[in-house]
Amino acid sequence: MKALLISRDSLLFAELASQGAARVPPLNVANSRVSMREALDRPLGEAPGVVIVDAGDGAPDDADLLERMARQYPEAQFMLLTSEHQPEFLIRAMRAGVREVLQLPLMHRAFHEAMDRIATAAGVAQLRDGKVLAFIACKGGSGATFISTNFGYALATLAEKKVLLIDLHGQFGDAALYVSDQKPAMTLSDVCKQIARIDGPFLDSCLVHVTRGFGVLAAADDPSQAKEAKPEHIDAILRVARQHYDYIVLDVGRQIDAVSLRALDSTDTIYPVLQLALPDIRDARRLLDIFRSLGYPLETIRLIVNRYEKGGRLRLPDLHAALGCEVVHTVPNDYVAVTDSVNQGVPVLELSRASAAARSLADLVELVTARRAPETRGLLDRLFGRGEAEY
């Protein structure tokens, strides 16, 4: 899709050109004019699909010129950028056919959401609409990396989905080692350094390919390189990934920072991973409090209990009552199979398909792809002194 930008701001042109190139399919900001009057006097030979108008100056005759622009390009989708609230101008713009109005300075996420609506209205084909699933450890050593990496492999192998796993550990990320002995040629930091190149083929070339349908974007080996990743880079990577993969699995680790929060903002489902022990539950509660304060819908947060053994003092219904969040899955305490898998860097489903851990991962794949959710209920006021009703 080609766009015409009407603006005097060269930095805005460069910003929109960069953001447009990161889209799939790309938005080609191929032409620009410094004003609507110049755009009318110098019409394009080929009508653009999108006309982006910078109305930040608020000239008196902008509304008249905009109406003439809409008549000149009747098939184009119009986007208006403004830094001031101008009710009369906005009303006339809407009457002229403008459906997208964004504030300046430009917020990238709002721009891409508007472009998604424009692309849908224009009938532009989308390649995929991948789901983003985030696995986050409630406490160190909870096993979130083992579950996320092996789940990604199982999802690609058993459900025949195209899966990308992104290791978001800011320091010492080692997700790739859980499922492969390959040395990553590129890492998340390398991709962020070259974010202007981001598209499907470039992203694919940066992955550790575990199987034909499962690739891992590894974290940087050097913790000092973690600063290369910025929240806007994560936006661009996930936007491209959604178009090329059925599922994007995020191994978030434990850190809550600007990068991980931006990633979590984009997820369809968050899976906090914990073990059934009091320290894990306390940390899980703190994490869930953060999610609630951020406004994440409760139905998108689904607990996974790792190393689960029946018959303990703490039960699943107790956990549900203590945290006010649904436990959707348990991974059994299959120490031998899991340890062998981690030490050899081979997915447990490949190494020991009949093991309890492998069967549990297969159940999780079925749960996610079939959108089933088992119910759990119970009470444990004595643990924290508060009940589910308070949530």
Tab-separated table of C-alpha atoms in Angstrom:
chain	number	residue	atom	x	y	z
A	1	MET	CA	0.000	0.000	0.000
A	2	LYS	CA	1.353	3.451	-0.950
A	3	ALA	CA	0.911	6.557	1.159
A	4	LEU	CA	1.094	10.283	0.541
A	5	LEU	CA	2.291	12.346	3.504
A	6	ILE	CA	1.419	16.024	3.652
A	7	SER	CA	3.728	17.690	6.171
A	8	ARG	CA	6.539	20.208	6.472
A	9	ASP	CA	8.226	18.060	9.113
A	10	SER	CA	11.055	15.985	7.603
A	11	LEU	CA	11.532	14.110	10.882
A	12	LEU	CA	7.879	13.057	10.812
A	13	PHE	CA	8.366	11.789	7.265
A	14	ALA	CA	11.370	9.697	8.336
A	15	GLU	CA	9.458	8.364	11.358
A	16	LEU	CA	6.425	7.329	9.314
A	17	ALA	CA	8.608	5.824	6.584
A	18	SER	CA	10.386	3.682	9.186
A	19	GLN	CA	7.162	2.583	10.874
A	20	GLY	CA	5.518	1.896	7.539
A	21	ALA	CA	8.395	-0.297	6.397
A	22	ALA	CA	7.995	-2.436	9.535
A	23	ARG	CA	4.429	-3.317	8.679
A	24	VAL	CA	3.347	-6.494	6.903
A	25	PRO	CA	2.482	-5.853	4.123
A	26	PRO	CA	4.627	-2.685	4.222
A	27	LEU	CA	3.218	0.813	3.991
A	28	ASN	CA	5.315	2.632	1.421
A	29	VAL	CA	5.441	6.349	2.245
A	30	ALA	CA	6.570	7.016	-1.290
A	31	ASN	CA	5.518	10.638	-1.754
A	32	SER	CA	5.269	13.788	0.291
A	33	ARG	CA	4.058	17.356	-0.090
A	34	VAL	CA	4.718	20.252	2.286
A	35	SER	CA	1.088	21.431	2.252
A	36	MET	CA	-2.370	20.436	1.089
A	37	ARG	CA	-2.306	23.299	-1.395
A	38	GLU	CA	0.850	21.897	-2.981
A	39	ALA	CA	-0.705	18.430	-2.988
A	40	LEU	CA	-3.690	19.816	-4.904
A	41	ASP	CA	-1.472	21.717	-7.332
A	42	ARG	CA	0.833	18.721	-7.860
A	43	PRO	CA	-1.392	15.636	-7.913
A	44	LEU	CA	0.179	12.195	-8.016
A	45	GLY	CA	0.074	10.199	-11.228
A	46	GLU	CA	-0.993	7.099	-9.279
A	47	ALA	CA	-3.567	7.639	-6.562
A	48	PRO	CA	-2.289	6.691	-3.079
A	49	GLY	CA	-4.034	4.149	-0.882
A	50	VAL	CA	-3.530	6.312	2.205
A	51	VAL	CA	-3.275	10.073	2.600
A	52	ILE	CA	-1.702	11.176	5.900
A	53	VAL	CA	-2.257	14.857	6.649
A	54	ASP	CA	-0.245	16.733	9.272
A	55	ALA	CA	-2.680	19.422	10.417
A	56	GLY	CA	-0.530	20.564	13.307
A	57	ASP	CA	-0.260	24.141	12.027
A	58	GLY	CA	-4.033	24.625	12.020
A	59	ALA	CA	-4.260	27.007	9.042
A	60	PRO	CA	-7.684	28.672	8.585
A	61	ASP	CA	-8.355	27.143	5.171
A	62	ASP	CA	-7.299	23.591	6.135
A	63	ALA	CA	-10.872	22.305	6.232
A	64	ASP	CA	-11.639	23.551	2.708
A	65	LEU	CA	-8.391	22.114	1.350
A	66	LEU	CA	-9.006	18.786	3.071
A	67	GLU	CA	-12.452	18.507	1.480
A	68	ARG	CA	-10.883	19.176	-1.935
A	69	MET	CA	-8.207	16.526	-1.213
A	70	ALA	CA	-10.913	13.976	-0.416
A	71	ARG	CA	-12.566	14.698	-3.771
A	72	GLN	CA	-9.221	14.442	-5.567
A	73	TYR	CA	-8.481	10.982	-4.121
A	74	PRO	CA	-11.940	9.500	-3.511
A	75	GLU	CA	-10.655	5.913	-3.102
A	76	ALA	CA	-7.945	6.775	-0.562
A	77	GLN	CA	-8.142	6.264	3.197
A	78	PHE	CA	-7.384	9.477	5.119
A	79	MET	CA	-5.481	9.822	8.409
A	80	LEU	CA	-5.285	13.165	10.189
A	81	LEU	CA	-2.461	14.093	12.571
A	82	THR	CA	-3.098	17.034	14.869
A	83	SER	CA	-1.501	18.543	17.956
A	84	GLU	CA	-4.497	20.686	18.936
A	85	HIS	CA	-8.147	20.064	19.685
A	86	GLN	CA	-10.079	21.794	16.886
A	87	PRO	CA	-13.728	20.701	17.121
A	88	GLU	CA	-15.051	22.506	14.040
A	89	PHE	CA	-12.161	21.357	11.865
A	90	LEU	CA	-12.513	17.764	13.068
A	91	ILE	CA	-16.243	17.751	12.327
A	92	ARG	CA	-15.612	18.940	8.777
A	93	ALA	CA	-12.817	16.402	8.411
A	94	MET	CA	-15.161	13.595	9.410
A	95	ARG	CA	-17.732	14.814	6.920
A	96	ALA	CA	-15.026	14.745	4.265
A	97	GLY	CA	-14.429	11.060	5.020
A	98	VAL	CA	-11.562	11.131	7.522
A	99	ARG	CA	-11.963	8.202	9.923
A	100	GLU	CA	-8.601	8.184	11.718
A	101	VAL	CA	-7.397	11.122	13.836
A	102	LEU	CA	-4.174	10.809	15.859
A	103	GLN	CA	-2.465	13.165	18.253
A	104	LEU	CA	1.039	14.553	17.725
A	105	PRO	CA	3.667	13.686	18.788
A	106	LEU	CA	2.917	10.371	17.147
A	107	MET	CA	2.391	7.294	19.303
A	108	HIS	CA	3.580	4.311	17.288
A	109	ARG	CA	1.144	1.847	18.762
A	110	ALA	CA	-1.826	4.116	17.997
A	111	PHE	CA	-0.507	4.614	14.468
A	112	HIS	CA	-0.298	0.884	13.785
A	113	GLU	CA	-3.712	0.220	15.277
A	114	ALA	CA	-5.137	2.905	12.989
A	115	MET	CA	-3.288	1.418	10.030
A	116	ASP	CA	-4.681	-2.010	10.864
A	117	ARG	CA	-8.197	-0.573	10.634
A	118	ILE	CA	-7.359	1.203	7.383
A	119	ALA	CA	-5.870	-1.978	5.904
A	120	THR	CA	-9.007	-3.910	6.849
A	121	ALA	CA	-11.265	-1.265	5.316
A	122	ALA	CA	-9.143	-1.240	2.158
A	123	GLY	CA	-9.285	-5.037	1.875
A	124	VAL	CA	-5.520	-5.478	2.194
A	125	ALA	CA	-4.792	-9.165	2.785
A	126	GLN	CA	-3.139	-10.143	6.045
A	127	LEU	CA	-0.722	-13.082	6.118
A	128	ARG	CA	-1.513	-14.384	9.604
A	129	ASP	CA	-2.920	-13.204	12.885
A	130	GLY	CA	-0.649	-14.983	15.316
A	131	LYS	CA	-1.426	-15.286	19.020
A	132	VAL	CA	1.087	-14.072	21.589
A	133	LEU	CA	1.464	-16.225	24.724
A	134	ALA	CA	3.716	-15.053	27.557
A	135	PHE	CA	5.250	-17.367	30.171
A	136	ILE	CA	6.555	-15.545	33.216
A	137	ALA	CA	8.198	-16.976	36.323
A	138	CYS	CA	6.586	-16.052	39.624
A	139	LYS	CA	9.809	-17.004	41.418
A	140	GLY	CA	13.304	-17.913	40.300
A	141	GLY	CA	13.643	-21.596	39.518
A	142	SER	CA	9.935	-22.120	38.902
A	143	GLY	CA	10.627	-23.754	35.526
A	144	ALA	CA	9.056	-21.155	33.230
A	145	THR	CA	11.850	-21.411	30.648
A	146	PHE	CA	11.618	-25.201	30.486
A	147	ILE	CA	7.854	-25.033	30.032
A	148	SER	CA	7.863	-22.208	27.459
A	149	THR	CA	10.574	-23.757	25.277
A	150	ASN	CA	9.215	-27.284	25.408
A	151	PHE	CA	5.664	-26.050	24.930
A	152	GLY	CA	6.768	-24.162	21.798
A	153	TYR	CA	8.339	-27.326	20.438
A	154	ALA	CA	5.256	-29.400	21.290
A	155	LEU	CA	2.945	-26.817	19.717
A	156	ALA	CA	4.917	-26.916	16.473
A	157	THR	CA	5.310	-30.709	16.480
A	158	LEU	CA	1.941	-31.951	17.691
A	159	ALA	CA	-0.382	-29.207	16.429
A	160	GLU	CA	1.667	-28.494	13.278
A	161	LYS	CA	1.734	-24.777	14.005
A	162	LYS	CA	4.373	-22.284	12.998
A	163	VAL	CA	5.848	-21.109	16.298
A	164	LEU	CA	8.352	-18.439	17.302
A	165	LEU	CA	9.814	-18.236	20.803
A	166	ILE	CA	11.393	-14.940	21.889
A	167	ASP	CA	13.755	-14.995	24.861
A	168	LEU	CA	13.147	-11.703	26.701
A	169	HIS	CA	15.513	-12.362	29.588
A	170	GLY	CA	17.445	-9.131	29.998
A	171	GLN	CA	20.416	-10.947	31.484
A	172	PHE	CA	21.725	-14.463	30.948
A	173	GLY	CA	18.879	-15.675	28.750
A	174	ASP	CA	19.431	-19.293	27.767
A	175	ALA	CA	16.113	-20.464	26.309
A	176	ALA	CA	17.747	-21.758	23.125
A	177	LEU	CA	19.949	-24.135	25.152
A	178	TYR	CA	16.872	-25.980	26.439
A	179	VAL	CA	15.923	-27.232	22.968
A	180	SER	CA	19.016	-26.957	20.759
A	181	ASP	CA	22.811	-27.179	20.697
A	182	GLN	CA	23.080	-24.588	17.910
A	183	LYS	CA	24.900	-21.316	18.597
A	184	PRO	CA	22.650	-18.365	17.717
A	185	ALA	CA	23.963	-16.402	14.746
A	186	MET	CA	21.817	-13.410	15.761
A	187	THR	CA	20.156	-12.431	19.025
A	188	LEU	CA	17.319	-10.160	20.075
A	189	SER	CA	19.825	-7.342	20.609
A	190	ASP	CA	21.190	-7.781	17.072
A	191	VAL	CA	17.684	-7.565	15.657
A	192	CYS	CA	17.002	-4.405	17.659
A	193	LYS	CA	20.181	-2.806	16.301
A	194	GLN	CA	18.860	-3.393	12.773
A	195	ILE	CA	15.181	-2.788	13.485
A	196	ALA	CA	14.727	-0.823	10.261
A	197	ARG	CA	15.300	-4.094	8.370
A	198	ILE	CA	12.615	-6.019	10.230
A	199	ASP	CA	10.382	-8.125	8.025
A	200	GLY	CA	9.435	-11.789	7.829
A	201	PRO	CA	12.504	-13.122	5.980
A	202	PHE	CA	14.935	-11.066	8.083
A	203	LEU	CA	13.351	-12.258	11.333
A	204	ASP	CA	13.442	-15.865	10.145
A	205	SER	CA	17.147	-15.558	9.286
A	206	CYS	CA	17.930	-14.521	12.875
A	207	LEU	CA	16.427	-17.589	14.551
A	208	VAL	CA	17.776	-20.830	15.933
A	209	HIS	CA	15.670	-23.291	13.929
A	210	VAL	CA	14.880	-26.180	16.251
A	211	THR	CA	12.492	-27.775	13.766
A	212	ARG	CA	10.961	-26.671	10.500
A	213	GLY	CA	8.063	-25.042	12.324
A	214	PHE	CA	9.774	-23.846	15.504
A	215	GLY	CA	12.401	-21.141	15.836
A	216	VAL	CA	13.947	-19.330	18.801
A	217	LEU	CA	15.062	-15.707	18.864
A	218	ALA	CA	17.773	-15.966	21.500
A	219	ALA	CA	18.662	-13.396	24.146
A	220	ALA	CA	22.056	-11.733	23.991
A	221	ASP	CA	25.019	-13.607	25.475
A	222	ASP	CA	26.417	-10.376	26.912
A	223	PRO	CA	24.082	-8.791	29.504
A	224	SER	CA	25.426	-5.342	28.559
A	225	GLN	CA	23.796	-5.708	25.143
A	226	ALA	CA	20.328	-6.003	26.687
A	227	LYS	CA	20.046	-2.203	26.636
A	228	GLU	CA	19.813	-2.362	22.816
A	229	ALA	CA	16.215	-3.565	23.149
A	230	LYS	CA	13.685	-0.751	23.455
A	231	PRO	CA	9.897	-0.993	23.915
A	232	GLU	CA	9.274	0.303	20.389
A	233	HIS	CA	11.554	-2.430	19.018
A	234	ILE	CA	9.401	-5.067	20.708
A	235	ASP	CA	6.327	-3.507	19.097
A	236	ALA	CA	7.895	-3.795	15.636
A	237	ILE	CA	9.120	-7.374	16.167
A	238	LEU	CA	5.773	-8.617	17.486
A	239	ARG	CA	3.887	-6.834	14.719
A	240	VAL	CA	5.909	-8.665	12.073
A	241	ALA	CA	5.871	-11.939	14.017
A	242	ARG	CA	2.067	-11.951	14.262
A	243	GLN	CA	1.877	-11.870	10.479
A	244	HIS	CA	4.282	-14.783	9.945
A	245	TYR	CA	3.662	-17.173	12.855
A	246	ASP	CA	0.618	-18.911	14.269
A	247	TYR	CA	1.908	-18.525	17.817
A	248	ILE	CA	4.554	-16.300	19.387
A	249	VAL	CA	5.731	-17.637	22.752
A	250	LEU	CA	7.477	-15.168	25.060
A	251	ASP	CA	9.856	-16.375	27.765
A	252	VAL	CA	9.666	-13.280	29.954
A	253	GLY	CA	11.740	-14.433	32.905
A	254	ARG	CA	11.081	-12.579	36.163
A	255	GLN	CA	11.969	-8.992	35.371
A	256	ILE	CA	9.274	-6.353	35.009
A	257	ASP	CA	10.760	-3.483	33.015
A	258	ALA	CA	9.790	-1.238	30.097
A	259	VAL	CA	10.587	-3.920	27.506
A	260	SER	CA	8.808	-6.791	29.234
A	261	LEU	CA	5.793	-4.594	30.006
A	262	ARG	CA	5.474	-3.582	26.368
A	263	ALA	CA	5.606	-7.245	25.402
A	264	LEU	CA	3.012	-8.182	28.029
A	265	ASP	CA	0.757	-5.371	26.796
A	266	SER	CA	0.642	-7.161	23.434
A	267	THR	CA	-0.078	-10.665	24.704
A	268	ASP	CA	-3.293	-12.589	24.252
A	269	THR	CA	-2.684	-14.783	27.308
A	270	ILE	CA	-0.213	-14.597	30.198
A	271	TYR	CA	0.852	-17.825	31.941
A	272	PRO	CA	2.501	-17.176	35.316
A	273	VAL	CA	4.432	-20.298	36.319
A	274	LEU	CA	4.885	-21.265	39.960
A	275	GLN	CA	5.365	-24.253	42.209
A	276	LEU	CA	2.947	-25.168	44.970
A	277	ALA	CA	4.973	-23.695	47.819
A	278	LEU	CA	4.335	-20.704	50.040
A	279	PRO	CA	7.238	-18.508	48.740
A	280	ASP	CA	6.083	-19.074	45.147
A	281	ILE	CA	2.502	-18.225	46.049
A	282	ARG	CA	3.529	-15.027	47.787
A	283	ASP	CA	5.558	-13.926	44.760
A	284	ALA	CA	2.698	-14.935	42.475
A	285	ARG	CA	0.386	-12.718	44.440
A	286	ARG	CA	2.736	-9.752	44.049
A	287	LEU	CA	2.963	-10.399	40.324
A	288	LEU	CA	-0.813	-10.648	39.950
A	289	ASP	CA	-1.218	-7.406	41.890
A	290	ILE	CA	1.034	-5.734	39.321
A	291	PHE	CA	-1.047	-7.149	36.485
A	292	ARG	CA	-4.252	-5.933	38.105
A	293	SER	CA	-2.783	-2.451	38.606
A	294	LEU	CA	-1.908	-2.410	34.908
A	295	GLY	CA	-5.476	-3.255	33.999
A	296	TYR	CA	-4.802	-6.665	32.461
A	297	PRO	CA	-8.088	-8.610	32.204
A	298	LEU	CA	-8.228	-11.451	34.707
A	299	GLU	CA	-9.458	-13.886	32.060
A	300	THR	CA	-6.186	-13.485	30.123
A	301	ILE	CA	-4.057	-14.555	33.133
A	302	ARG	CA	-3.896	-18.327	33.630
A	303	LEU	CA	-1.718	-20.014	36.201
A	304	ILE	CA	0.458	-23.059	35.521
A	305	VAL	CA	1.697	-25.096	38.475
A	306	ASN	CA	5.008	-26.826	37.814
A	307	ARG	CA	6.443	-29.885	39.606
A	308	TYR	CA	2.984	-30.682	40.902
A	309	GLU	CA	2.465	-33.657	43.209
A	310	LYS	CA	-0.904	-34.749	44.501
A	311	GLY	CA	-1.483	-35.203	48.178
A	312	GLY	CA	0.409	-32.189	49.476
A	313	ARG	CA	-0.878	-29.813	52.101
A	314	LEU	CA	-1.505	-27.061	49.563
A	315	ARG	CA	-4.112	-27.989	46.969
A	316	LEU	CA	-5.056	-26.448	43.645
A	317	PRO	CA	-8.415	-25.147	44.900
A	318	ASP	CA	-6.534	-23.487	47.749
A	319	LEU	CA	-4.225	-21.776	45.290
A	320	HIS	CA	-7.139	-20.513	43.227
A	321	ALA	CA	-8.794	-19.031	46.288
A	322	ALA	CA	-5.581	-17.429	47.553
A	323	LEU	CA	-4.756	-15.734	44.257
A	324	GLY	CA	-8.177	-15.238	42.703
A	325	CYS	CA	-6.850	-16.546	39.397
A	326	GLU	CA	-7.549	-19.738	37.504
A	327	VAL	CA	-5.131	-22.665	37.506
A	328	VAL	CA	-5.459	-24.059	34.007
A	329	HIS	CA	-2.704	-26.656	33.952
A	330	THR	CA	-0.255	-28.628	36.052
A	331	VAL	CA	3.091	-30.093	35.030
A	332	PRO	CA	4.015	-33.151	37.125
A	333	ASN	CA	7.249	-33.535	39.051
A	334	ASP	CA	9.022	-35.682	36.457
A	335	TYR	CA	12.567	-35.014	37.657
A	336	VAL	CA	14.500	-37.594	35.619
A	337	ALA	CA	12.930	-36.807	32.239
A	338	VAL	CA	13.148	-33.044	32.731
A	339	THR	CA	16.748	-33.133	33.958
A	340	ASP	CA	17.841	-35.311	31.039
A	341	SER	CA	16.106	-32.964	28.628
A	342	VAL	CA	17.717	-29.830	30.052
A	343	ASN	CA	21.199	-31.357	30.302
A	344	GLN	CA	21.123	-32.616	26.704
A	345	GLY	CA	19.385	-29.580	25.220
A	346	VAL	CA	16.771	-31.842	23.624
A	347	PRO	CA	13.007	-31.232	23.972
A	348	VAL	CA	11.489	-33.686	26.422
A	349	LEU	CA	8.862	-34.640	23.850
A	350	GLU	CA	11.638	-35.824	21.544
A	351	LEU	CA	13.825	-37.390	24.217
A	352	SER	CA	11.148	-39.146	26.262
A	353	ARG	CA	7.775	-39.004	24.547
A	354	ALA	CA	6.149	-41.401	27.026
A	355	SER	CA	7.240	-39.425	30.094
A	356	ALA	CA	4.741	-37.692	32.343
A	357	ALA	CA	6.245	-34.288	31.485
A	358	ALA	CA	5.843	-34.916	27.739
A	359	ARG	CA	2.238	-36.028	28.172
A	360	SER	CA	1.533	-32.929	30.231
A	361	LEU	CA	2.928	-30.664	27.509
A	362	ALA	CA	0.759	-32.450	24.952
A	363	ASP	CA	-2.250	-31.747	27.166
A	364	LEU	CA	-1.251	-28.079	27.350
A	365	VAL	CA	-1.072	-27.904	23.548
A	366	GLU	CA	-4.570	-29.349	23.352
A	367	LEU	CA	-5.767	-26.900	25.973
A	368	VAL	CA	-4.370	-23.872	24.135
A	369	THR	CA	-5.385	-24.851	20.623
A	370	ALA	CA	-8.849	-26.122	21.620
A	371	ARG	CA	-9.427	-23.147	23.963
A	372	ARG	CA	-10.550	-25.331	26.830
A	373	ALA	CA	-10.175	-24.284	30.448
A	374	PRO	CA	-10.753	-26.623	33.399
A	375	GLU	CA	-12.433	-25.112	36.426
A	376	THR	CA	-10.850	-25.043	39.853
A	377	ARG	CA	-12.466	-23.825	43.058
A	378	GLY	CA	-11.542	-23.711	46.720
A	379	LEU	CA	-10.735	-21.579	49.779
A	380	LEU	CA	-7.507	-20.749	51.610
A	381	ASP	CA	-8.216	-17.697	53.769
A	382	ARG	CA	-5.625	-18.863	56.276
A	383	LEU	CA	-2.747	-18.409	53.773
A	384	PHE	CA	-3.071	-14.659	53.293
A	385	GLY	CA	-6.051	-13.806	55.405
A	386	ARG	CA	-8.092	-12.755	52.353
A	387	GLY	CA	-10.588	-14.591	50.223
A	388	GLU	CA	-11.484	-14.690	46.579
A	389	ALA	CA	-14.415	-12.328	47.053
A	390	GLU	CA	-12.013	-9.422	47.478
A	391	TYR	CA	-10.949	-9.785	43.873
